[in-house]
PDB file of C-alpha atoms in Angstrom:
ATOM      1  CA  VAL A   1     121.967  50.430-232.073  1.00  0.00           C
ATOM      2  CA  ASN A   2     121.584  47.294-229.980  1.00  0.00           C
ATOM      3  CA  ASN A   3     122.270  48.382-226.390  1.00  0.00           C
ATOM      4  CA  ASP A   4     122.779  44.755-225.306  1.00  0.00           C
ATOM      5  CA  CYS A   5     126.134  44.794-227.128  1.00  0.00           C
ATOM      6  CA  LEU A   6     127.365  47.999-225.496  1.00  0.00           C
ATOM      7  CA  GLU A   7     129.377  48.251-222.317  1.00  0.00           C
ATOM      8  CA  ILE A   8     129.943  51.563-220.578  1.00  0.00           C
ATOM      9  CA  MET A   9     133.561  52.195-219.662  1.00  0.00           C
ATOM     10  CA  ARG A  10     133.946  54.785-216.917  1.00  0.00           C
ATOM     11  CA  SER A  11     136.843  57.221-216.989  1.00  0.00           C
ATOM     12  CA  THR A  12     139.100  57.333-213.936  1.00  0.00           C
ATOM     13  CA  GLY A  13     139.823  61.001-214.586  1.00  0.00           C
ATOM     14  CA  VAL A  14     143.539  60.107-214.452  1.00  0.00           C
ATOM     15  CA  LYS A  15     145.943  60.129-217.403  1.00  0.00           C
ATOM     16  CA  ASP A  16     148.806  57.711-218.032  1.00  0.00           C
ATOM     17  CA  LEU A  17     152.364  58.886-218.691  1.00  0.00           C
ATOM     18  CA  ASN A  18     151.514  59.385-222.386  1.00  0.00           C
ATOM     19  CA  GLY A  19     148.650  61.748-221.510  1.00  0.00           C
ATOM     20  CA  ASP A  20     145.877  59.262-222.391  1.00  0.00           C
ATOM     21  CA  LEU A  21     142.825  59.050-220.115  1.00  0.00           C
ATOM     22  CA  ILE A  22     142.619  55.770-218.213  1.00  0.00           C
ATOM     23  CA  TYR A  23     139.260  53.976-218.396  1.00  0.00           C
ATOM     24  CA  GLU A  24     137.743  51.020-216.601  1.00  0.00           C
ATOM     25  CA  GLY A  25     138.864  47.947-218.545  1.00  0.00           C
ATOM     26  CA  ASP A  26     142.187  49.426-219.656  1.00  0.00           C
ATOM     27  CA  ILE A  27     145.315  47.359-219.086  1.00  0.00           C
ATOM     28  CA  LEU A  28     148.183  49.250-217.454  1.00  0.00           C
ATOM     29  CA  HIS A  29     151.845  48.326-217.368  1.00  0.00           C
ATOM     30  CA  GLN A  30     154.993  49.816-215.863  1.00  0.00           C
ATOM     31  CA  LEU A  31     157.620  51.175-218.229  1.00  0.00           C
ATOM     32  CA  ASP A  32     160.232  48.937-216.580  1.00  0.00           C
ATOM     33  CA  PRO A  33     161.154  46.483-219.385  1.00  0.00           C
ATOM     34  CA  THR A  34     162.483  43.882-216.935  1.00  0.00           C
ATOM     35  CA  VAL A  35     159.081  43.306-215.294  1.00  0.00           C
ATOM     36  CA  TRP A  36     155.886  41.966-216.921  1.00  0.00           C
ATOM     37  CA  ASN A  37     153.088  42.674-214.468  1.00  0.00           C
ATOM     38  CA  PRO A  38     150.100  44.249-216.246  1.00  0.00           C
ATOM     39  CA  PHE A  39     146.927  45.213-214.383  1.00  0.00           C
ATOM     40  CA  ALA A  40     143.342  45.608-215.569  1.00  0.00           C
ATOM     41  CA  VAL A  41     141.573  48.707-214.266  1.00  0.00           C
ATOM     42  CA  GLU A  42     138.427  47.798-212.329  1.00  0.00           C
ATOM     43  CA  TYR A  43     135.930  49.840-210.336  1.00  0.00           C
ATOM     44  CA  CYS A  44     135.421  48.679-206.755  1.00  0.00           C
ATOM     45  CA  ASP A  45     131.930  49.425-205.447  1.00  0.00           C
ATOM     46  CA  ASN A  46     132.951  48.723-201.829  1.00  0.00           C
ATOM     47  CA  THR A  47     135.620  51.442-201.779  1.00  0.00           C
ATOM     48  CA  SER A  48     134.187  53.625-204.592  1.00  0.00           C
ATOM     49  CA  CYS A  49     137.523  53.829-206.392  1.00  0.00           C
ATOM     50  CA  PHE A  50     139.336  52.456-209.423  1.00  0.00           C
ATOM     51  CA  LEU A  51     141.879  49.699-208.812  1.00  0.00           C
ATOM     52  CA  ALA A  52     144.700  48.256-210.905  1.00  0.00           C
ATOM     53  CA  GLY A  53     146.961  46.413-208.501  1.00  0.00           C
ATOM     54  CA  GLY A  54     146.374  49.414-206.226  1.00  0.00           C
ATOM     55  CA  THR A  55     144.296  52.582-206.268  1.00  0.00           C
ATOM     56  CA  VAL A  56     144.499  54.483-209.579  1.00  0.00           C
ATOM     57  CA  THR A  57     145.646  57.986-208.641  1.00  0.00           C
ATOM     58  CA  LYS A  58     147.751  60.601-210.416  1.00  0.00           C
ATOM     59  CA  SER A  59     150.628  60.050-208.017  1.00  0.00           C
ATOM     60  CA  ASN A  60     150.507  56.239-208.361  1.00  0.00           C
ATOM     61  CA  VAL A  61     150.499  56.480-212.174  1.00  0.00           C
ATOM     62  CA  LYS A  62     153.484  58.829-212.078  1.00  0.00           C
ATOM     63  CA  ASP A  63     155.431  56.995-209.349  1.00  0.00           C
ATOM     64  CA  CYS A  64     154.893  53.564-210.942  1.00  0.00           C
ATOM     65  CA  GLU A  65     155.373  54.904-214.501  1.00  0.00           C
ATOM     66  CA  LEU A  66     152.133  53.341-215.757  1.00  0.00           C
ATOM     67  CA  VAL A  67     151.018  53.387-219.383  1.00  0.00           C
ATOM     68  CA  ILE A  68     147.996  51.945-221.156  1.00  0.00           C
ATOM     69  CA  ILE A  69     148.975  48.926-223.275  1.00  0.00           C
ATOM     70  CA  GLY A  70     145.482  47.775-224.264  1.00  0.00           C
ATOM     71  CA  ASN A  71     142.111  46.882-222.813  1.00  0.00           C
ATOM     72  CA  ILE A  72     140.325  43.751-221.613  1.00  0.00           C
ATOM     73  CA  HIS A  73     137.925  43.772-224.563  1.00  0.00           C
ATOM     74  CA  GLN A  74     140.476  43.740-227.383  1.00  0.00           C
ATOM     75  CA  ASN A  75     143.699  42.603-225.687  1.00  0.00           C
ATOM     76  CA  LYS A  76     142.780  40.207-222.864  1.00  0.00           C
ATOM     77  CA  GLY A  77     145.873  38.089-223.706  1.00  0.00           C
ATOM     78  CA  LEU A  78     148.075  40.895-222.352  1.00  0.00           C
ATOM     79  CA  LEU A  79     147.110  39.837-218.826  1.00  0.00           C
ATOM     80  CA  VAL A  80     148.780  36.441-219.329  1.00  0.00           C
ATOM     81  CA  LYS A  81     152.464  36.231-218.468  1.00  0.00           C
ATOM     82  CA  PRO A  82     154.492  35.272-221.560  1.00  0.00           C
ATOM     83  CA  THR A  83     156.280  31.935-221.355  1.00  0.00           C
TER      84      THR A  83
END
């Protein structure tokens, strides 16, 4: 295995509304069909937390009704607002 081609994706330890673990690089979206505002999950070294438009916590995922719709490696186009 060529390690140069591998990228480690850290788990946030938080699950989306479907029960799937959220990882760094995942793209999250609210269930509200009237709004298209996806966020990529990133780790912030300065604050030592995962961010996706705000801090990724169990309560934020539940309150904002966030689900994983893809990831930045396979679905980067999801971050672009449709025209």
